[in-house]
Short mmCIF file of C-alpha atoms and ligand atoms in Angstrom, two decimals:
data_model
loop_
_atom_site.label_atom_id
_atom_site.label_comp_id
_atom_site.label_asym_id
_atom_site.label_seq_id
_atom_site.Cartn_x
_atom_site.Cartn_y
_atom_site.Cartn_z
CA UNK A 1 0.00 0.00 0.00
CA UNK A 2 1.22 3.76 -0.71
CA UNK A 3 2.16 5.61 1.79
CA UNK A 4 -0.32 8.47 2.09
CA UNK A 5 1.00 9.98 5.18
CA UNK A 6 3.27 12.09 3.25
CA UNK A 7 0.64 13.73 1.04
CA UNK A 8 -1.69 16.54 0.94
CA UNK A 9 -4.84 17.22 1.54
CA UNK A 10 -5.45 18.31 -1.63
CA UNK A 11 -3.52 15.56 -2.98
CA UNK A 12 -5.52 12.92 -1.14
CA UNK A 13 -8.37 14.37 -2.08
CA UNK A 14 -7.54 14.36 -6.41
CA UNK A 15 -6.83 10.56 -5.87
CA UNK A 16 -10.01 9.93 -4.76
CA UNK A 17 -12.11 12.14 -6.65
CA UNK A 18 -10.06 10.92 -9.89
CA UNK A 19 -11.14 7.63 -9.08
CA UNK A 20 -7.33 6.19 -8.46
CA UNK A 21 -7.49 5.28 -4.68
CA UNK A 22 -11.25 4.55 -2.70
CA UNK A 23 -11.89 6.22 0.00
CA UNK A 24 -12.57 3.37 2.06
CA UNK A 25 -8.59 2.36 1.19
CA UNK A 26 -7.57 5.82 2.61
CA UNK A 27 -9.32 6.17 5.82
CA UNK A 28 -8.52 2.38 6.36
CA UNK A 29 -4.20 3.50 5.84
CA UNK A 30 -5.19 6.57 8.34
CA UNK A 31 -6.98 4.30 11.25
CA UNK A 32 -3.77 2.01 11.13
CA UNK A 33 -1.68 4.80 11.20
CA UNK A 34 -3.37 6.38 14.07
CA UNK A 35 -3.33 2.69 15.83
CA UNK A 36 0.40 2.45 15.68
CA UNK A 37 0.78 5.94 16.79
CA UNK A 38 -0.91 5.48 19.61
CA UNK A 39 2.12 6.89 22.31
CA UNK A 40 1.56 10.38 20.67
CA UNK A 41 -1.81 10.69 22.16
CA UNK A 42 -2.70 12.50 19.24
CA UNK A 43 -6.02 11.05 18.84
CA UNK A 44 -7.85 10.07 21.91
CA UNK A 45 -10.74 8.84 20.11
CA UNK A 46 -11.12 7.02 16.49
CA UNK A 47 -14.32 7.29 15.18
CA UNK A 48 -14.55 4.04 13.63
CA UNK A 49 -18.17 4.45 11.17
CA UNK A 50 -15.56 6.86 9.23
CA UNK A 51 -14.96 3.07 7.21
CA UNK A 52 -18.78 2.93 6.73
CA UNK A 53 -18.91 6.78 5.30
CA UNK A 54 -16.03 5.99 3.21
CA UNK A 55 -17.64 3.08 1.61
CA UNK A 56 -20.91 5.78 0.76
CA UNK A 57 -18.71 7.85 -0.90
CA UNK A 58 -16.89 5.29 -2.83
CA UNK A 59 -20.23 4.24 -3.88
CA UNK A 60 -21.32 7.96 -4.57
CA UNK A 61 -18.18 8.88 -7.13
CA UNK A 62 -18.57 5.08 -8.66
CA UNK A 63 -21.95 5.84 -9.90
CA UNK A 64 -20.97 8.94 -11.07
CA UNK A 65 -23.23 11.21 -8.67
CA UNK A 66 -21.48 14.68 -7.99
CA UNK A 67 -19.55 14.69 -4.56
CA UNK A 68 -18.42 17.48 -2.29
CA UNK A 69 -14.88 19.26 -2.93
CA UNK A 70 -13.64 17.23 0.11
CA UNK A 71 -15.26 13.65 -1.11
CA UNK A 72 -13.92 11.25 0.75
CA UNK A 73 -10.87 12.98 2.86
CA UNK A 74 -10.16 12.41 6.27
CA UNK A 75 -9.98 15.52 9.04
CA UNK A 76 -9.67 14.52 12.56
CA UNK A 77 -11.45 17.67 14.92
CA UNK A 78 -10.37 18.96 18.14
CA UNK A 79 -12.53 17.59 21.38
CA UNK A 80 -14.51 20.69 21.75
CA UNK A 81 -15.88 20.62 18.34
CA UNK A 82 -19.80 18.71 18.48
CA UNK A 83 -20.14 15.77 16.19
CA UNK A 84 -23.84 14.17 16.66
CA UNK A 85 -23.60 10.92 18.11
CA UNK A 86 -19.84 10.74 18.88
CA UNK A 87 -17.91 11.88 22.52
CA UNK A 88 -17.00 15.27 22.78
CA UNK A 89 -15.60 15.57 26.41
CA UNK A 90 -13.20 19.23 26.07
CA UNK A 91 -10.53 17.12 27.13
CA UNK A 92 -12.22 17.13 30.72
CA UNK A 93 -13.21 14.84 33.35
CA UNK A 94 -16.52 16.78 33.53
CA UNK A 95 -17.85 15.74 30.04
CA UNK A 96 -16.17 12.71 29.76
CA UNK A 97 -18.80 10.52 28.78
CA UNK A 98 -20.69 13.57 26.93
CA UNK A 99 -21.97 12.75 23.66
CA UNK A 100 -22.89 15.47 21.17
CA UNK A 101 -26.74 15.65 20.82
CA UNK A 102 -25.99 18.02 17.41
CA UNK A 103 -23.11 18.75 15.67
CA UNK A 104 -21.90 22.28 15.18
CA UNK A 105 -21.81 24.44 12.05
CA UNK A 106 -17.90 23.58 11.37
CA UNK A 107 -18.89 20.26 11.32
CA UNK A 108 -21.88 20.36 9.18
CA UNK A 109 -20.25 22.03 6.55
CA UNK A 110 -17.36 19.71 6.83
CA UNK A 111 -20.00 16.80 6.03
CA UNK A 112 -21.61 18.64 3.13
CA UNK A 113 -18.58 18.81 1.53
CA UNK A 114 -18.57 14.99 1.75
CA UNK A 115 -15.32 15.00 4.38
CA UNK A 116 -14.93 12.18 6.86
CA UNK A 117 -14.41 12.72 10.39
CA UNK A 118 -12.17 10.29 11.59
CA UNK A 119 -11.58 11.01 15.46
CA UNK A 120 -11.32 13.78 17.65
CA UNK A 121 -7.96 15.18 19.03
CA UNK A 122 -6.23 16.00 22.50
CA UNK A 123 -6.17 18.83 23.77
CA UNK A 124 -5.56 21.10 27.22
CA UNK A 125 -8.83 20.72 29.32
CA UNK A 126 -11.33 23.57 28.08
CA UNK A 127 -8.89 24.59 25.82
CA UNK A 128 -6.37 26.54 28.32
CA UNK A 129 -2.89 26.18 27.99
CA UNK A 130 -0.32 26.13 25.89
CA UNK A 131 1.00 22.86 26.01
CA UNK A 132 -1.59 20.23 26.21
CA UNK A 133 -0.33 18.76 29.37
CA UNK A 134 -3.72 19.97 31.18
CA UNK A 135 -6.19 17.14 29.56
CA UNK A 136 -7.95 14.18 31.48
CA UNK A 137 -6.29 12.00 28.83
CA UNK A 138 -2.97 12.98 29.65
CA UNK A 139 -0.25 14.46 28.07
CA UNK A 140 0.06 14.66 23.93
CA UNK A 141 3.74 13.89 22.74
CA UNK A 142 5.34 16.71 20.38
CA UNK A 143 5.51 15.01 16.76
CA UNK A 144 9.17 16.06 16.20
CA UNK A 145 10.68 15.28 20.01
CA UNK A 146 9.04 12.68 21.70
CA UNK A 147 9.54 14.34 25.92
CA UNK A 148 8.90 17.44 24.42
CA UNK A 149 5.13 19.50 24.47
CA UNK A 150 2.84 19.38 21.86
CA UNK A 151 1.86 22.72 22.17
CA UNK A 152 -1.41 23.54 22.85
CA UNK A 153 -4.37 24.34 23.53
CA UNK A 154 -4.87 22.12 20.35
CA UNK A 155 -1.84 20.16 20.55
CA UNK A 156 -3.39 16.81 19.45
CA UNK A 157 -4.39 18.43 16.04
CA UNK A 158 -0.84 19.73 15.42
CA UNK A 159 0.73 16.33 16.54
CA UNK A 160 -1.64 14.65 14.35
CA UNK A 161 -1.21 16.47 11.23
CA UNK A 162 2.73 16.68 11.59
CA UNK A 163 2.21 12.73 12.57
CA UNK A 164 1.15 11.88 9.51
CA UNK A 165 -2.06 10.61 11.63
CA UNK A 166 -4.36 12.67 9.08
CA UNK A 167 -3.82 15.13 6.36
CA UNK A 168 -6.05 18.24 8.14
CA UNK A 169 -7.24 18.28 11.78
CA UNK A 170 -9.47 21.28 12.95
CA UNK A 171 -8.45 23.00 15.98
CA UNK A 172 -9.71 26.60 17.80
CA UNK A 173 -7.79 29.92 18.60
CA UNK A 174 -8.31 31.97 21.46
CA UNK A 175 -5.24 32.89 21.84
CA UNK A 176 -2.82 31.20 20.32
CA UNK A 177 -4.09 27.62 20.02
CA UNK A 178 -3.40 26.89 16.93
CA UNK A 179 -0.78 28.68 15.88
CA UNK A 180 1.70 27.59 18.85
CA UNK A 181 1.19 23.99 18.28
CA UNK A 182 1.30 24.28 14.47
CA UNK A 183 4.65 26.11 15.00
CA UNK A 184 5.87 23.50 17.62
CA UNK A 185 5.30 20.60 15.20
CA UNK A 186 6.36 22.01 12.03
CA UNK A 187 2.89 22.27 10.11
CA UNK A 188 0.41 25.08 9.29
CA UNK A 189 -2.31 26.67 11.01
CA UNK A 190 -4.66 29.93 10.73
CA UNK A 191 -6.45 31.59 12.72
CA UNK A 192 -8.80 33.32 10.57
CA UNK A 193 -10.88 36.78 11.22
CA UNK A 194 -13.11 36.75 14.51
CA UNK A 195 -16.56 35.81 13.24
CA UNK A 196 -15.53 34.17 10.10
CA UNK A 197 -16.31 30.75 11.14
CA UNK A 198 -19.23 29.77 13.23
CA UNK A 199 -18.76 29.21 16.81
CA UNK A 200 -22.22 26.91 17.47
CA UNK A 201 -21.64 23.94 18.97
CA UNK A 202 -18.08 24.89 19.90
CA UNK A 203 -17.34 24.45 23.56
CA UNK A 204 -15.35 27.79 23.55
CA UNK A 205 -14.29 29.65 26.84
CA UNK A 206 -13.68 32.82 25.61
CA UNK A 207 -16.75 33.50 23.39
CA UNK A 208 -15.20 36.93 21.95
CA UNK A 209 -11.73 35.78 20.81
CA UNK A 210 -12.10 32.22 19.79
CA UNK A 211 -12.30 30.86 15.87
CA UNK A 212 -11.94 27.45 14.65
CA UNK A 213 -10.20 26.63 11.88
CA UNK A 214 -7.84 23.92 9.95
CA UNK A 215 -3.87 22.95 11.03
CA UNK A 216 -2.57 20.92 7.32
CA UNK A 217 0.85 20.62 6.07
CA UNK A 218 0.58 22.65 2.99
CA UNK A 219 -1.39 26.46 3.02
CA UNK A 220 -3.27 25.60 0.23
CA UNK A 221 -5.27 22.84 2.27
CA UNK A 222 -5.77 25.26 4.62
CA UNK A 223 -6.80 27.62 2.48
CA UNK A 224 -9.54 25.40 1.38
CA UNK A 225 -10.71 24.07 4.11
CA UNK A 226 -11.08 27.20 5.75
CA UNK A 227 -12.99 28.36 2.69
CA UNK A 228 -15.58 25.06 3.44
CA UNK A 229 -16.42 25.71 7.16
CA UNK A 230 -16.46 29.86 6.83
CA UNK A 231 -19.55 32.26 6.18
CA UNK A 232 -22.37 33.52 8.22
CA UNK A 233 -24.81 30.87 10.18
CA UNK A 234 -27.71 31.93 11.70
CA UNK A 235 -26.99 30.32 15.25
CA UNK A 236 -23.71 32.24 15.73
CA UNK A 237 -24.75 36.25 15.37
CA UNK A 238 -21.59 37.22 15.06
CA UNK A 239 -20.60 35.79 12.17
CA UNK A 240 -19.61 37.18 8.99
CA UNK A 241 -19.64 36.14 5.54
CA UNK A 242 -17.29 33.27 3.76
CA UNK A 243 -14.04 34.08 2.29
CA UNK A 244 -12.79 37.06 -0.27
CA UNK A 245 -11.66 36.12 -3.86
CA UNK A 246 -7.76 35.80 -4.39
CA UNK A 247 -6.84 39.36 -4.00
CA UNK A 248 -5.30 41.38 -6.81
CA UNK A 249 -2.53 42.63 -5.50
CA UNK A 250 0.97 41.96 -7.00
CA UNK A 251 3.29 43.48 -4.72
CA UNK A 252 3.12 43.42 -0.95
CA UNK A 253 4.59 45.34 2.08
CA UNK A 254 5.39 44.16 5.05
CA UNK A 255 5.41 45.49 8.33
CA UNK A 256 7.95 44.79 11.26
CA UNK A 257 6.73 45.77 14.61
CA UNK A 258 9.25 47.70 16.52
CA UNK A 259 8.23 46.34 19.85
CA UNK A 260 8.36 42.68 18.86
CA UNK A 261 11.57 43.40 17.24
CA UNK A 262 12.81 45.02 20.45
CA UNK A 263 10.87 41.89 22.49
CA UNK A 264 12.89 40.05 20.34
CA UNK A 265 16.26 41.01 20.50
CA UNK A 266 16.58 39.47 23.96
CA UNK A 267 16.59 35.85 22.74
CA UNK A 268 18.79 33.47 20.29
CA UNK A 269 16.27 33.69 17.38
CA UNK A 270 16.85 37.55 16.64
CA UNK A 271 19.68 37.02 14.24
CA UNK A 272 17.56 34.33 12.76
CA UNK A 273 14.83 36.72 12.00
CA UNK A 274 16.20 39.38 11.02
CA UNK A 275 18.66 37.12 8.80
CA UNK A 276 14.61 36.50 7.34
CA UNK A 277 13.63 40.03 6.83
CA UNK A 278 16.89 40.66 4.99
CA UNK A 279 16.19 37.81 2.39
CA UNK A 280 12.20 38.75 2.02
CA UNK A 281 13.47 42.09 1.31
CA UNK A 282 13.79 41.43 -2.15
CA UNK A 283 10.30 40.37 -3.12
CA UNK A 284 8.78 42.63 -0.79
CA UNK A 285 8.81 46.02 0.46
CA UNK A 286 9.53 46.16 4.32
CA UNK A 287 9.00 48.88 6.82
CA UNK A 288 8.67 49.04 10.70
CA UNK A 289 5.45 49.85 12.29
CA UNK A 290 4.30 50.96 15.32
CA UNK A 291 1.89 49.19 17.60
CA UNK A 292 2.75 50.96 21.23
CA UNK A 293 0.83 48.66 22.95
CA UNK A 294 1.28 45.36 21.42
CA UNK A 295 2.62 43.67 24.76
CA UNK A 296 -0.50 45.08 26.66
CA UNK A 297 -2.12 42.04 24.86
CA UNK A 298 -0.97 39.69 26.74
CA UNK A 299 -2.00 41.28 29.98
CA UNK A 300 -5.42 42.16 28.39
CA UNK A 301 -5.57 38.70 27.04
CA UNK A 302 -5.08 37.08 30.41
CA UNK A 303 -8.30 39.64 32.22
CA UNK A 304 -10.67 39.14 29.06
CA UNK A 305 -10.50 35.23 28.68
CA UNK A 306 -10.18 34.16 32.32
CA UNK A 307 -13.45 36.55 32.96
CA UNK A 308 -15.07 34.63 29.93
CA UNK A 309 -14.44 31.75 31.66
CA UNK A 310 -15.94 32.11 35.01
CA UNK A 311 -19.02 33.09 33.10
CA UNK A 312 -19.27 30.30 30.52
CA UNK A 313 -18.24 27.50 32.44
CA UNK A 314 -20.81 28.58 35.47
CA UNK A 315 -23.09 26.22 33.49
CA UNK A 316 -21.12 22.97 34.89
CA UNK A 317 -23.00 22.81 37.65
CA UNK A 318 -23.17 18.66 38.52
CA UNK A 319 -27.14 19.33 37.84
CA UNK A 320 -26.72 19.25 33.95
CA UNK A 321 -24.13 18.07 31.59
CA UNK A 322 -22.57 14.74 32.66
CA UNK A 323 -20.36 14.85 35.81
CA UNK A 324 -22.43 14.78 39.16
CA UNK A 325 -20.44 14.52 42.57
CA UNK A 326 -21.85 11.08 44.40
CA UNK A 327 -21.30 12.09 47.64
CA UNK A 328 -22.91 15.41 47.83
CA UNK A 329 -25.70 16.28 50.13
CA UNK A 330 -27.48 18.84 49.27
CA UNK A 331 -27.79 21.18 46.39
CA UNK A 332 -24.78 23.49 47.01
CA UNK A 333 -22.65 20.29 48.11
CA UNK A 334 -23.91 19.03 44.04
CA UNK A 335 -22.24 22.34 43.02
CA UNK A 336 -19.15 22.54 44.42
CA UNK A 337 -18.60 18.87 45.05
CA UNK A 338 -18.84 18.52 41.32
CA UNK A 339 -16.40 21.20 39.80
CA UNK A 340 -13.93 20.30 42.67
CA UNK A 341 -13.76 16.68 41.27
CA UNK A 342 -14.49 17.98 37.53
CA UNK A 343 -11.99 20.50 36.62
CA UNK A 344 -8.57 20.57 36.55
CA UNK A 345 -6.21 22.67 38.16
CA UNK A 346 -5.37 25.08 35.43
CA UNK A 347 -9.49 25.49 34.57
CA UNK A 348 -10.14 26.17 38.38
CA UNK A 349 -7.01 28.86 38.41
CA UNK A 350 -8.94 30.91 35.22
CA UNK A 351 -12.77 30.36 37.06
CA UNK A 352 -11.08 32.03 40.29
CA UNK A 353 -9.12 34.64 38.26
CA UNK A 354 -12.09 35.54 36.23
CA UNK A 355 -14.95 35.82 39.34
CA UNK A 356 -12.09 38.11 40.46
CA UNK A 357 -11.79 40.72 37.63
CA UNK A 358 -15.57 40.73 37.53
CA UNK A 359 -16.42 41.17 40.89
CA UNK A 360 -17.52 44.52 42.16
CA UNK A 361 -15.13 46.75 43.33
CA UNK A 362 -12.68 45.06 40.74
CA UNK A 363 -14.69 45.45 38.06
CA UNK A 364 -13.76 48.57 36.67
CA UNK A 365 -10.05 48.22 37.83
CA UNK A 366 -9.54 45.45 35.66
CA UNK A 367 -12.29 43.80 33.23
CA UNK A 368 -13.23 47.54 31.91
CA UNK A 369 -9.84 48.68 31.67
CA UNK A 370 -8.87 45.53 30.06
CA UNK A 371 -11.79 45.96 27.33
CA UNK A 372 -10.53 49.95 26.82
CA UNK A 373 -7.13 48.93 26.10
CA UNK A 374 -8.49 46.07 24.05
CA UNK A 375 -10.35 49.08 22.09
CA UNK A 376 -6.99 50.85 21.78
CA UNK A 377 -4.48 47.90 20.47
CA UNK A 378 -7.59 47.20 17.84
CA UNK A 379 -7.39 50.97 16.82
CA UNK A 380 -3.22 51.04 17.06
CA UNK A 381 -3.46 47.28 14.31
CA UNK A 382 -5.99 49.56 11.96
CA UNK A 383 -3.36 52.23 11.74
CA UNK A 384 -0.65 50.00 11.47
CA UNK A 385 -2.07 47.98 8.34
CA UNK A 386 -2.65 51.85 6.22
CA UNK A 387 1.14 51.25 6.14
CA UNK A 388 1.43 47.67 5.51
CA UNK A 389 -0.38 44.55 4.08
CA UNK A 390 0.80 41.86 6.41
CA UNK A 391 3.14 42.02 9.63
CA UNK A 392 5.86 39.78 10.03
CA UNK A 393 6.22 38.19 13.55
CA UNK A 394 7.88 35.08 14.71
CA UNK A 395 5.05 32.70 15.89
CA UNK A 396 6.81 31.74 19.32
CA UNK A 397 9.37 32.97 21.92
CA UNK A 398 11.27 29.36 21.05
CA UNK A 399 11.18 25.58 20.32
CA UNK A 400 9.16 23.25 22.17
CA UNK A 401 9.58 23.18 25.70
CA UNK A 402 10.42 19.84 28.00
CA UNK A 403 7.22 18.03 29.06
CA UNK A 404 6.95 19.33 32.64
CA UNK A 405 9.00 21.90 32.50
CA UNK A 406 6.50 25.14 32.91
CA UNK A 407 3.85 23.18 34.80
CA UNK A 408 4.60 24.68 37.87
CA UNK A 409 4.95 28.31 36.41
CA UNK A 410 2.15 29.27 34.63
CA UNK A 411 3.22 32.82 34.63
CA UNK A 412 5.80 31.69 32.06
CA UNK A 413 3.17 29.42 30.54
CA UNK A 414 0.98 32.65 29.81
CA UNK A 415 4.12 34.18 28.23
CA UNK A 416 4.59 31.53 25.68
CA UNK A 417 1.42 33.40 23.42
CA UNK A 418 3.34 36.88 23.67
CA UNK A 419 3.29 36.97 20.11
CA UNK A 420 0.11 35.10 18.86
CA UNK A 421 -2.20 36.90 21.69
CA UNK A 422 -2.31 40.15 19.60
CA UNK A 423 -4.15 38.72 17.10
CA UNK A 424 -7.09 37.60 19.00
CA UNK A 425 -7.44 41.01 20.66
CA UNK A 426 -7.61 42.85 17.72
CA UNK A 427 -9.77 40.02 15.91
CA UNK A 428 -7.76 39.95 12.74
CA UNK A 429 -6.39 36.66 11.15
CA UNK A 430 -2.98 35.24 11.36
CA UNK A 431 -0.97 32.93 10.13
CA UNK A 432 1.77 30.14 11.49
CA UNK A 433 3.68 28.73 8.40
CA UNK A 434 7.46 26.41 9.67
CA UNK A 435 10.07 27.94 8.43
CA UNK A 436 13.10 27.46 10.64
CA UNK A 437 15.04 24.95 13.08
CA UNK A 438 16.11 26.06 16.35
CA UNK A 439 19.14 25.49 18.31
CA UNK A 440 17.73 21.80 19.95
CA UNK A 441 16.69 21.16 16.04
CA UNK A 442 12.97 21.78 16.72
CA UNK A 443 10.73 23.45 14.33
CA UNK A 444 9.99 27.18 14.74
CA UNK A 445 7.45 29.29 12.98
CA UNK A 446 7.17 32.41 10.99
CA UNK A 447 3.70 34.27 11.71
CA UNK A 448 1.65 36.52 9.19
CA UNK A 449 -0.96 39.12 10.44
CA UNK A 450 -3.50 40.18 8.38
CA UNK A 451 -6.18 43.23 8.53
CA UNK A 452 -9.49 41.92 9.41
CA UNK A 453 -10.99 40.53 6.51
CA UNK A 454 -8.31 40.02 4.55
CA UNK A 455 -7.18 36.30 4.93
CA UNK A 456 -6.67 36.27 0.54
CA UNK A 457 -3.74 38.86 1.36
CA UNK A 458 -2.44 36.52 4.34
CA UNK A 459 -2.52 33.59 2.23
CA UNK A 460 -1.28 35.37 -0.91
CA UNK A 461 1.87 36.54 1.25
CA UNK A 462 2.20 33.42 2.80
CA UNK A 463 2.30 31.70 -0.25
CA UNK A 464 5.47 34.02 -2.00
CA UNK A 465 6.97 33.48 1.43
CA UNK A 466 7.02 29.87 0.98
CA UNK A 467 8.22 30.27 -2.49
CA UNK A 468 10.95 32.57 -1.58
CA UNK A 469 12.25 30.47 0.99
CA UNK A 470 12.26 27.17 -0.19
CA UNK A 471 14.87 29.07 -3.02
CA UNK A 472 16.89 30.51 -0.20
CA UNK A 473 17.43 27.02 1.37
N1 LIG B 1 -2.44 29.39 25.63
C1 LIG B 1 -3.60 30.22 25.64
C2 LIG B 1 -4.39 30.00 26.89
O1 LIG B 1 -4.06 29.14 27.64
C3 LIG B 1 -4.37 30.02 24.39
C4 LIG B 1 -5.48 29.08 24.49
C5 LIG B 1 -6.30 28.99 23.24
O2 LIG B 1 -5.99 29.63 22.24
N2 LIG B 1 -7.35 28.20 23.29
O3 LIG B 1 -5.35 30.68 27.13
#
């Protein structure tokens, strides 16, 4: 059998549709895969009817009946993405036997297109942290190192992906999830524009900054995928419509933030970057912008989602969803019984930090301040992009970190989405594309900021970036 581990989505997806390789053949290669793989905890669940949709499809392009532009193609999702009739358990003891009573919009579209979803991925517990150690199923192996992090929040997508477990996995971005993970592995990921992809049926903790969206190893799989699950839904009212056309534009300009630059200088990738710039400079025009209060973000960041968090998660209460404390005995014991045993540490840390920032007295100090200089660094990335298409940004601080190394120190956990953080404040869409090795030989990754709206510029950019380096090397 061929080896389809090393091949595209896209590429997957031509073989099928041309009528070389079934379906049935492909997701059958990927479920071994994932079975041998099994030590990256990747993939905590197979979804095992993905043979039986296969074998529909297969029967669909045989009789010549027209398919979906993803006929046949396997995409593992994240565990806090609702897929009727399968476990969806946010990586938590809470929902651990949850099954999804509906599945969300991303999936939906995912299944009109005639995709197969062939398991759900790790991931840190709710979605917070940055290096999927935090999940009930324990820790997810990084792809390249083996006692190294994933990354996370959606570590098991990146894992899988740069595992050759699956071609595409969809993952969410709140602040960084994707992007960190997708850098830590070696693959691609984008966080697209706030609102361009529906959030129903998403367990998401911070409502306001969160998008899902595909990690692949090429951009032009994520480019299409993305294009499948975007556009407005009528259950999420803050969506927006689906993607632009390719833009028009034939020459780009980048911008280099002075305060990242400055940020940067203090570690071993500066020469690295700027080594970068000095190469791009010859296909594109570069100039430095100002964003004063970039690295306000990351405080911001860090008072917005936690107080997000208190409020969405009050729902898991032991009365509905799944987990209900035995011992308790009476209603208050139910409620506090059941989130002691329920959460995890890192969840708990956010629901206390959050009722803190919105309690009175506090309020003001720090969730409305927060939100005002949310307003500003929105206002400051506006101004920024009259000068420039895209900004240029590494993705992370570094390689991937030790398992177990920053568990005790969240404070320096927090600081590992200095640089993808931004993004989410100001709601614009960003990219994470590999592009280096660093000194322990671990991937690192370049990052791409777009102006809202304007993810055909991102991927346009990204795409002469690729070009451009893959002649410099
Ligand atoms: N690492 C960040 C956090 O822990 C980002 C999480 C995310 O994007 N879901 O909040």
């Amino acid at each position: 059998m061929m080896d389809y581990s090393k091949l595209s989505l896209i590429e997957i997806r031509d073989l099928i549709s041309s009528q070389k390789v079934k379906s049935e053949e492909i997701i059958r290669f990927f479920i071994e895969k994932c079975e041998k793989k099994r030590e990256f905890n990747a993939i905590i669940e197979i979804f095992y009817d993905s043979i039986e949709k296969a074998k529909e499809i297969d029967k669909k392009i045989a009789s010549g009946e027209k398919v979906g532009i993803l006929a046949g193609v396997p995409i593992a999702i994240k565990d806090n993405i609702l897929y009727k009739g399968h476990r969806c358990s946010c990586a938590s003891k809470f929902l651990e036997s949850f099954v999804a009573p509906y599945s969300s919009t991303v999936v939906k579209k995912l299944l009109k297109e005639d995709a197969i979803i062939l398991g759900r991925t790790n991931m840190d517990e709710f979605a917070m942290g940055g290096s999927c150690e935090n999940s009930c199923y324990g820790v997810c192996h990084n792809a390249v190192k083996f006692d190294c992090v994933a990354g996370g929040s959606s570590g098991g997508s990146a894992v899988a992906v740069a595992a050759g477990l699956v071609p595409c996995a969809i993952g969410t971005d709140t602040g960084g999830s994707i992007r960190q993970p997708a850098s830590f592995n070696g693959v691609v990921g984008i966080k697209p524009t706030y609102g361009r992809v529906s959030r129903f049926g998403i367990v998401a903790f911070a409502s306001s900054l969160d998008q899902a969206s595909p990690i692949a190893k090429t951009i032009e799989d994520c480019e299409l995928v993305l294009k499948v699950i975007a556009g407005r839904d009528e259950h999420d009212g803050t969506t927006i419509d689906g993607c632009n056309e390719k833009t028009t534009k034939t020459r780009f300009t980048l911008g280099v933030c002075k305060q990242v630059k400055a940020d940067l200088a203090s570690t071993k990738y500066s020469d690295k970057f700027l080594q970068t710039l000095q190469a791009l400079s010859k296909d594109f025009d570069i100039v430095e912008i100002d964003i004063p209060h970039i690295e306000n973000s990351l405080s911001c960041y860090y008072i917005l989602a936690p107080a997000e968090v208190a409020s969405n998660l009050a729902r898991f209460d032991g009365v509905k969803y799944t987990k209900r404390a035995d011992k308790s005995i009476d209603l208050e014991g139910v409620y506090v019984q059941s989130r002691t045993e329920g959460f995890g540490k890192e969840v708990k840390r956010r629901i206390m930090l959050g009722n803190f920032v919105l309690s009175s007295g506090y309020f003001d100090a720090y969730y409305n301040k927060a939100k005002k200089v949310q307003r500003l660094i929105k206002q400051e990335f506006k101004k920024a992009f009259e000068s420039c298409d895209c900004i240029i940004l590494p993705t992370t601080l570094g390689e991937a970190f030790k398992i177990g190394e920053k568990l005790d120190d969240p404070l320096s956990m927090y600081k590992e989405d200095l640089f993808t953080v931004p993004a989410n404040i100001a709601g614009i869409p960003a990219i994470s594309l590999p592009y280096a090795k660093g000194e322990k030989g671990l991937p690192l990754g370049i990052q791409f900021m777009a102006d809202a709206l304007k993810e055909d510029v991102l991927f346009e950019v990204s795409k002469r970036f690729e070009k451009l380096h893959k002649e410099e090397r």
